[in-house]
Amino acid sequence: MNVTVNMAEEQLPHWSDILKRRIAKSKKDESSEEEKKADETELFTKYYTQWKGGRHKDESYKNIPRFYYRLPAEDEVLLQKLREESRAVFLQRKSRELLDNEELQNLWFLLDKHQVPPVNGEEAMINYEAYQQVGEKAGPKCKKFFTARVYAKLLHNDPYGRISIMQFFNYVMRKVWLHQTRIGLSLYDVAGQGYLRESDLENYILELIPTLPQLDGLEKSFYSFYVCTAVRKFFFFLDPLRTGKIKIQDILACSFLDDLLELRDEELSKESQESNWFSAPSALRVYGQYLNLDKDHNGMLSKEELSRYGTATLTSVFLDRVFQECLTYDGEMDYKTYLDFVLALENRKEPAALQYIFKLLDMENQGYLNVFTLNYFFRAIQEQMKLHGQEPVSFQDVKDEIFDMVKPKDPFKITLQDLVNSCQGDTVTSILIDLNGFWTYENREVLVANDNDSSNTADLDDT
């Protein structure tokens, strides 16, 4: 019995030990709120991760390569220099991968040597077997051009399943030119993000001028105005949201760069030059018009000066809207803003031009034109007709004709998309903003008849 009591006493902890444990426990409970929150967060993360089974179950995320690199800040000079140098080396490497003139000439000789008879008209042809043979001999740089996909693209209706050697060679030349141009444009991409700002494109065109024989006659004092004129066309049509930058891909995809580089042709016809916005005669014409309108010679245009633009038949209501919406300086327009104005009025069939004019017509920024808006602008046309001694046309008739032409989704509202889809946007806008444009529309049948008479007379004279 005594032995049992002694064993129980030995198993029970001494009161001093119990007291020590309680004191230690109370000290632990006195930990700060921050420590408790940290412990709680640690436990939550631990158990949540175990519950999801992500971290320990599947660690494939570690194999995903890094795809985002922060751009260096302005004060991180060393990182910026490193980025510039690495981009320059990358572009040089890409440039070396392109075919040079000697390699292109060698490719042409190989293609000509492997042509397969019979000749289709005057075009030499090649079949797929010979095409592959040329690809093996042409070298590693040409390998990407000699694929089944490229051959299928150029295959048309040849009864022997061949493709034109000339068409294939032109395809290769076009690809090489596109890559060369992209590399050339990328050298001016200061941000390295695949787009050009206005200043970047200005530098590119300025350095391009000496390489264009058709611009040899331009005086250096006119270079800045020429560059401004050329750059505005790119930004007016390729930057509709006015972000101040254009994707290099968009520049390559449009025809503007082709028009600009067409000026390398020393024998470019006079007609081609006059229709090319980037030619010297075109740039001088636009700038000359601006100077002629600037009667007070302060380098800016007032509303009164701009009213003499073209045939001087733009309505005062429309011109009011131009000066309300467009960027002006003390109520006057500078050359850059004038260029946007000219591009819009000279290209009224283009969506970007219609967007520009639609914004001016949409006085309340509603996103559509209603009968009230049409009446507001056409009333100015009626007033001009009275001033010229003409009988004003009924607005109801014009309104019905406009809605019949556009055929909007909503029979009471005309949106910008309705104008673009109808392919009648140029006619509608001309009716609303320009007396001469309205007169041309109103007398269209007479004008067509006169044109036909003139052509018939010319045919008789030829016979």
PDB file of N, CA, C and O in Angstrom, residues 383-430:
ATOM      1  N   GLU A 383     -28.295  79.150 -96.159  1.00  0.00           N
ATOM      2  CA  GLU A 383     -27.969  80.581 -96.065  1.00  0.00           C
ATOM      3  C   GLU A 383     -26.966  80.972 -97.149  1.00  0.00           C
ATOM      4  O   GLU A 383     -27.061  82.055 -97.748  1.00  0.00           O
ATOM      5  N   GLN A 384     -25.983  80.104 -97.409  1.00  0.00           N
ATOM      6  CA  GLN A 384     -25.001  80.388 -98.464  1.00  0.00           C
ATOM      7  C   GLN A 384     -25.675  80.409 -99.844  1.00  0.00           C
ATOM      8  O   GLN A 384     -25.315  81.218-100.706  1.00  0.00           O
ATOM      9  N   MET A 385     -26.647  79.537-100.033  1.00  0.00           N
ATOM     10  CA  MET A 385     -27.363  79.515-101.313  1.00  0.00           C
ATOM     11  C   MET A 385     -28.103  80.833-101.551  1.00  0.00           C
ATOM     12  O   MET A 385     -28.110  81.370-102.660  1.00  0.00           O
ATOM     13  N   LYS A 386     -28.703  81.361-100.469  1.00  0.00           N
ATOM     14  CA  LYS A 386     -29.404  82.648-100.586  1.00  0.00           C
ATOM     15  C   LYS A 386     -28.433  83.757-100.959  1.00  0.00           C
ATOM     16  O   LYS A 386     -28.730  84.618-101.785  1.00  0.00           O
ATOM     17  N   LEU A 387     -27.233  83.734-100.333  1.00  0.00           N
ATOM     18  CA  LEU A 387     -26.233  84.762-100.616  1.00  0.00           C
ATOM     19  C   LEU A 387     -25.787  84.736-102.077  1.00  0.00           C
ATOM     20  O   LEU A 387     -25.405  85.759-102.640  1.00  0.00           O
ATOM     21  N   HIS A 388     -25.823  83.545-102.688  1.00  0.00           N
ATOM     22  CA  HIS A 388     -25.422  83.402-104.091  1.00  0.00           C
ATOM     23  C   HIS A 388     -26.619  83.509-105.042  1.00  0.00           C
ATOM     24  O   HIS A 388     -26.509  83.183-106.224  1.00  0.00           O
ATOM     25  N   GLY A 389     -27.752  83.936-104.497  1.00  0.00           N
ATOM     26  CA  GLY A 389     -28.928  84.146-105.330  1.00  0.00           C
ATOM     27  C   GLY A 389     -29.607  82.879-105.796  1.00  0.00           C
ATOM     28  O   GLY A 389     -30.289  82.879-106.830  1.00  0.00           O
ATOM     29  N   GLN A 390     -29.405  81.781-105.061  1.00  0.00           N
ATOM     30  CA  GLN A 390     -30.022  80.514-105.435  1.00  0.00           C
ATOM     31  C   GLN A 390     -31.220  80.229-104.526  1.00  0.00           C
ATOM     32  O   GLN A 390     -31.255  80.660-103.377  1.00  0.00           O
ATOM     33  N   GLU A 391     -32.153  79.471-105.034  1.00  0.00           N
ATOM     34  CA  GLU A 391     -33.320  79.076-104.253  1.00  0.00           C
ATOM     35  C   GLU A 391     -32.915  77.949-103.296  1.00  0.00           C
ATOM     36  O   GLU A 391     -32.450  76.896-103.731  1.00  0.00           O
ATOM     37  N   PRO A 392     -33.068  78.145-101.971  1.00  0.00           N
ATOM     38  CA  PRO A 392     -32.656  77.110-101.009  1.00  0.00           C
ATOM     39  C   PRO A 392     -33.445  75.813-101.224  1.00  0.00           C
ATOM     40  O   PRO A 392     -34.637  75.828-101.512  1.00  0.00           O
ATOM     41  N   VAL A 393     -32.758  74.700-101.067  1.00  0.00           N
ATOM     42  CA  VAL A 393     -33.377  73.380-101.189  1.00  0.00           C
ATOM     43  C   VAL A 393     -34.018  73.014 -99.848  1.00  0.00           C
ATOM     44  O   VAL A 393     -33.500  73.356 -98.783  1.00  0.00           O
ATOM     45  N   SER A 394     -35.133  72.315 -99.885  1.00  0.00           N
ATOM     46  CA  SER A 394     -35.840  71.911 -98.675  1.00  0.00           C
ATOM     47  C   SER A 394     -34.997  70.937 -97.860  1.00  0.00           C
ATOM     48  O   SER A 394     -34.448  69.958 -98.398  1.00  0.00           O
ATOM     49  N   PHE A 395     -34.902  71.189 -96.553  1.00  0.00           N
ATOM     50  CA  PHE A 395     -34.137  70.295 -95.686  1.00  0.00           C
ATOM     51  C   PHE A 395     -34.763  68.911 -95.633  1.00  0.00           C
ATOM     52  O   PHE A 395     -34.056  67.897 -95.566  1.00  0.00           O
ATOM     53  N   GLN A 396     -36.086  68.824 -95.631  1.00  0.00           N
ATOM     54  CA  GLN A 396     -36.765  67.525 -95.544  1.00  0.00           C
ATOM     55  C   GLN A 396     -36.330  66.607 -96.684  1.00  0.00           C
ATOM     56  O   GLN A 396     -36.092  65.409 -96.476  1.00  0.00           O
ATOM     57  N   ASP A 397     -36.216  67.191 -97.889  1.00  0.00           N
ATOM     58  CA  ASP A 397     -35.789  66.386 -99.034  1.00  0.00           C
ATOM     59  C   ASP A 397     -34.364  65.873 -98.842  1.00  0.00           C
ATOM     60  O   ASP A 397     -34.057  64.705 -99.101  1.00  0.00           O
ATOM     61  N   VAL A 398     -33.477  66.774 -98.400  1.00  0.00           N
ATOM     62  CA  VAL A 398     -32.076  66.404 -98.191  1.00  0.00           C
ATOM     63  C   VAL A 398     -31.948  65.372 -97.076  1.00  0.00           C
ATOM     64  O   VAL A 398     -31.190  64.398 -97.188  1.00  0.00           O
ATOM     65  N   LYS A 399     -32.708  65.584 -95.997  1.00  0.00           N
ATOM     66  CA  LYS A 399     -32.667  64.647 -94.868  1.00  0.00           C
ATOM     67  C   LYS A 399     -33.056  63.249 -95.326  1.00  0.00           C
ATOM     68  O   LYS A 399     -32.390  62.253 -94.996  1.00  0.00           O
ATOM     69  N   ASP A 400     -34.136  63.140 -96.087  1.00  0.00           N
ATOM     70  CA  ASP A 400     -34.589  61.832 -96.577  1.00  0.00           C
ATOM     71  C   ASP A 400     -33.536  61.183 -97.467  1.00  0.00           C
ATOM     72  O   ASP A 400     -33.286  59.965 -97.377  1.00  0.00           O
ATOM     73  N   GLU A 401     -32.892  61.983 -98.318  1.00  0.00           N
ATOM     74  CA  GLU A 401     -31.863  61.440 -99.210  1.00  0.00           C
ATOM     75  C   GLU A 401     -30.663  60.933 -98.411  1.00  0.00           C
ATOM     76  O   GLU A 401     -30.084  59.889 -98.730  1.00  0.00           O
ATOM     77  N   ILE A 402     -30.282  61.677 -97.374  1.00  0.00           N
ATOM     78  CA  ILE A 402     -29.142  61.262 -96.546  1.00  0.00           C
ATOM     79  C   ILE A 402     -29.439  59.931 -95.858  1.00  0.00           C
ATOM     80  O   ILE A 402     -28.614  59.003 -95.880  1.00  0.00           O
ATOM     81  N   PHE A 403     -30.626  59.805 -95.245  1.00  0.00           N
ATOM     82  CA  PHE A 403     -30.966  58.554 -94.559  1.00  0.00           C
ATOM     83  C   PHE A 403     -31.109  57.402 -95.555  1.00  0.00           C
ATOM     84  O   PHE A 403     -30.785  56.255 -95.234  1.00  0.00           O
ATOM     85  N   ASP A 404     -31.572  57.691 -96.767  1.00  0.00           N
ATOM     86  CA  ASP A 404     -31.672  56.650 -97.798  1.00  0.00           C
ATOM     87  C   ASP A 404     -30.287  56.178 -98.237  1.00  0.00           C
ATOM     88  O   ASP A 404     -30.072  54.988 -98.496  1.00  0.00           O
ATOM     89  N   MET A 405     -29.340  57.125 -98.323  1.00  0.00           N
ATOM     90  CA  MET A 405     -27.974  56.769 -98.730  1.00  0.00           C
ATOM     91  C   MET A 405     -27.272  55.936 -97.669  1.00  0.00           C
ATOM     92  O   MET A 405     -26.623  54.933 -97.962  1.00  0.00           O
ATOM     93  N   VAL A 406     -27.404  56.373 -96.415  1.00  0.00           N
ATOM     94  CA  VAL A 406     -26.643  55.748 -95.330  1.00  0.00           C
ATOM     95  C   VAL A 406     -27.286  54.438 -94.871  1.00  0.00           C
ATOM     96  O   VAL A 406     -26.592  53.479 -94.527  1.00  0.00           O
ATOM     97  N   LYS A 407     -28.620  54.399 -94.824  1.00  0.00           N
ATOM     98  CA  LYS A 407     -29.359  53.232 -94.326  1.00  0.00           C
ATOM     99  C   LYS A 407     -28.848  52.812 -92.940  1.00  0.00           C
ATOM    100  O   LYS A 407     -28.341  51.692 -92.751  1.00  0.00           O
ATOM    101  N   PRO A 408     -28.956  53.708 -91.944  1.00  0.00           N
ATOM    102  CA  PRO A 408     -28.432  53.389 -90.602  1.00  0.00           C
ATOM    103  C   PRO A 408     -29.233  52.281 -89.927  1.00  0.00           C
ATOM    104  O   PRO A 408     -30.390  52.028 -90.278  1.00  0.00           O
ATOM    105  N   LYS A 409     -28.602  51.623 -88.948  1.00  0.00           N
ATOM    106  CA  LYS A 409     -29.300  50.571 -88.192  1.00  0.00           C
ATOM    107  C   LYS A 409     -30.487  51.158 -87.450  1.00  0.00           C
ATOM    108  O   LYS A 409     -31.563  50.567 -87.411  1.00  0.00           O
ATOM    109  N   ASP A 410     -30.278  52.313 -86.822  1.00  0.00           N
ATOM    110  CA  ASP A 410     -31.361  53.033 -86.162  1.00  0.00           C
ATOM    111  C   ASP A 410     -31.901  54.060 -87.162  1.00  0.00           C
ATOM    112  O   ASP A 410     -31.158  54.929 -87.613  1.00  0.00           O
ATOM    113  N   PRO A 411     -33.180  54.004 -87.515  1.00  0.00           N
ATOM    114  CA  PRO A 411     -33.720  54.899 -88.552  1.00  0.00           C
ATOM    115  C   PRO A 411     -33.728  56.372 -88.183  1.00  0.00           C
ATOM    116  O   PRO A 411     -34.015  57.220 -89.033  1.00  0.00           O
ATOM    117  N   PHE A 412     -33.382  56.698 -86.900  1.00  0.00           N
ATOM    118  CA  PHE A 412     -33.396  58.096 -86.467  1.00  0.00           C
ATOM    119  C   PHE A 412     -31.999  58.619 -86.114  1.00  0.00           C
ATOM    120  O   PHE A 412     -31.848  59.783 -85.763  1.00  0.00           O
ATOM    121  N   LYS A 413     -30.986  57.742 -86.206  1.00  0.00           N
ATOM    122  CA  LYS A 413     -29.634  58.141 -85.807  1.00  0.00           C
ATOM    123  C   LYS A 413     -28.626  57.590 -86.805  1.00  0.00           C
ATOM    124  O   LYS A 413     -28.760  56.456 -87.277  1.00  0.00           O
ATOM    125  N   ILE A 414     -27.606  58.402 -87.101  1.00  0.00           N
ATOM    126  CA  ILE A 414     -26.523  57.961 -87.989  1.00  0.00           C
ATOM    127  C   ILE A 414     -25.224  57.951 -87.187  1.00  0.00           C
ATOM    128  O   ILE A 414     -24.778  58.988 -86.691  1.00  0.00           O
ATOM    129  N   THR A 415     -24.628  56.769 -87.043  1.00  0.00           N
ATOM    130  CA  THR A 415     -23.360  56.649 -86.328  1.00  0.00           C
ATOM    131  C   THR A 415     -22.196  56.720 -87.313  1.00  0.00           C
ATOM    132  O   THR A 415     -22.383  56.635 -88.533  1.00  0.00           O
ATOM    133  N   LEU A 416     -20.996  56.843 -86.760  1.00  0.00           N
ATOM    134  CA  LEU A 416     -19.797  56.848 -87.604  1.00  0.00           C
ATOM    135  C   LEU A 416     -19.694  55.535 -88.377  1.00  0.00           C
ATOM    136  O   LEU A 416     -19.359  55.526 -89.563  1.00  0.00           O
ATOM    137  N   GLN A 417     -19.990  54.423 -87.707  1.00  0.00           N
ATOM    138  CA  GLN A 417     -19.905  53.120 -88.363  1.00  0.00           C
ATOM    139  C   GLN A 417     -20.912  53.017 -89.507  1.00  0.00           C
ATOM    140  O   GLN A 417     -20.624  52.415 -90.550  1.00  0.00           O
ATOM    141  N   ASP A 418     -22.093  53.619 -89.318  1.00  0.00           N
ATOM    142  CA  ASP A 418     -23.088  53.648 -90.406  1.00  0.00           C
ATOM    143  C   ASP A 418     -22.524  54.368 -91.630  1.00  0.00           C
ATOM    144  O   ASP A 418     -22.696  53.912 -92.767  1.00  0.00           O
ATOM    145  N   LEU A 419     -21.850  55.501 -91.396  1.00  0.00           N
ATOM    146  CA  LEU A 419     -21.263  56.266 -92.508  1.00  0.00           C
ATOM    147  C   LEU A 419     -20.192  55.455 -93.227  1.00  0.00           C
ATOM    148  O   LEU A 419     -20.132  55.429 -94.462  1.00  0.00           O
ATOM    149  N   VAL A 420     -19.344  54.786 -92.452  1.00  0.00           N
ATOM    150  CA  VAL A 420     -18.263  53.992 -93.046  1.00  0.00           C
ATOM    151  C   VAL A 420     -18.847  52.826 -93.842  1.00  0.00           C
ATOM    152  O   VAL A 420     -18.434  52.560 -94.981  1.00  0.00           O
ATOM    153  N   ASN A 421     -19.816  52.127 -93.249  1.00  0.00           N
ATOM    154  CA  ASN A 421     -20.400  50.948 -93.902  1.00  0.00           C
ATOM    155  C   ASN A 421     -21.149  51.307 -95.185  1.00  0.00           C
ATOM    156  O   ASN A 421     -21.194  50.514 -96.128  1.00  0.00           O
ATOM    157  N   SER A 422     -21.736  52.502 -95.214  1.00  0.00           N
ATOM    158  CA  SER A 422     -22.551  52.889 -96.376  1.00  0.00           C
ATOM    159  C   SER A 422     -21.707  53.235 -97.603  1.00  0.00           C
ATOM    160  O   SER A 422     -22.219  53.262 -98.720  1.00  0.00           O
ATOM    161  N   CYS A 423     -20.402  53.516 -97.388  1.00  0.00           N
ATOM    162  CA  CYS A 423     -19.506  53.968 -98.469  1.00  0.00           C
ATOM    163  C   CYS A 423     -19.996  55.283 -99.092  1.00  0.00           C
ATOM    164  O   CYS A 423     -19.626  55.619-100.217  1.00  0.00           O
ATOM    165  N   GLN A 424     -20.857  56.008 -98.366  1.00  0.00           N
ATOM    166  CA  GLN A 424     -21.375  57.295 -98.836  1.00  0.00           C
ATOM    167  C   GLN A 424     -20.985  58.433 -97.891  1.00  0.00           C
ATOM    168  O   GLN A 424     -21.517  59.532 -97.996  1.00  0.00           O
ATOM    169  N   GLY A 425     -20.050  58.149 -96.987  1.00  0.00           N
ATOM    170  CA  GLY A 425     -19.668  59.143 -95.985  1.00  0.00           C
ATOM    171  C   GLY A 425     -19.122  60.414 -96.590  1.00  0.00           C
ATOM    172  O   GLY A 425     -19.393  61.516 -96.097  1.00  0.00           O
ATOM    173  N   ASP A 426     -18.341  60.292 -97.670  1.00  0.00           N
ATOM    174  CA  ASP A 426     -17.771  61.483 -98.300  1.00  0.00           C
ATOM    175  C   ASP A 426     -18.859  62.376 -98.881  1.00  0.00           C
ATOM    176  O   ASP A 426     -18.807  63.606 -98.763  1.00  0.00           O
ATOM    177  N   THR A 427     -19.885  61.762 -99.489  1.00  0.00           N
ATOM    178  CA  THR A 427     -20.987  62.540-100.071  1.00  0.00           C
ATOM    179  C   THR A 427     -21.803  63.223 -98.984  1.00  0.00           C
ATOM    180  O   THR A 427     -22.126  64.419 -99.087  1.00  0.00           O
ATOM    181  N   VAL A 428     -22.124  62.483 -97.922  1.00  0.00           N
ATOM    182  CA  VAL A 428     -22.950  63.028 -96.834  1.00  0.00           C
ATOM    183  C   VAL A 428     -22.250  64.208 -96.164  1.00  0.00           C
ATOM    184  O   VAL A 428     -22.851  65.266 -95.949  1.00  0.00           O
ATOM    185  N   THR A 429     -20.975  64.043 -95.853  1.00  0.00           N
ATOM    186  CA  THR A 429     -20.247  65.127 -95.174  1.00  0.00           C
ATOM    187  C   THR A 429     -20.113  66.347 -96.081  1.00  0.00           C
ATOM    188  O   THR A 429     -20.201  67.486 -95.614  1.00  0.00           O
ATOM    189  N   SER A 430     -19.897  66.111 -97.381  1.00  0.00           N
ATOM    190  CA  SER A 430     -19.783  67.234 -98.324  1.00  0.00           C
ATOM    191  C   SER A 430     -21.086  68.026 -98.395  1.00  0.00           C
ATOM    192  O   SER A 430     -21.078  69.260 -98.461  1.00  0.00           O
TER     193      SER A 430
END
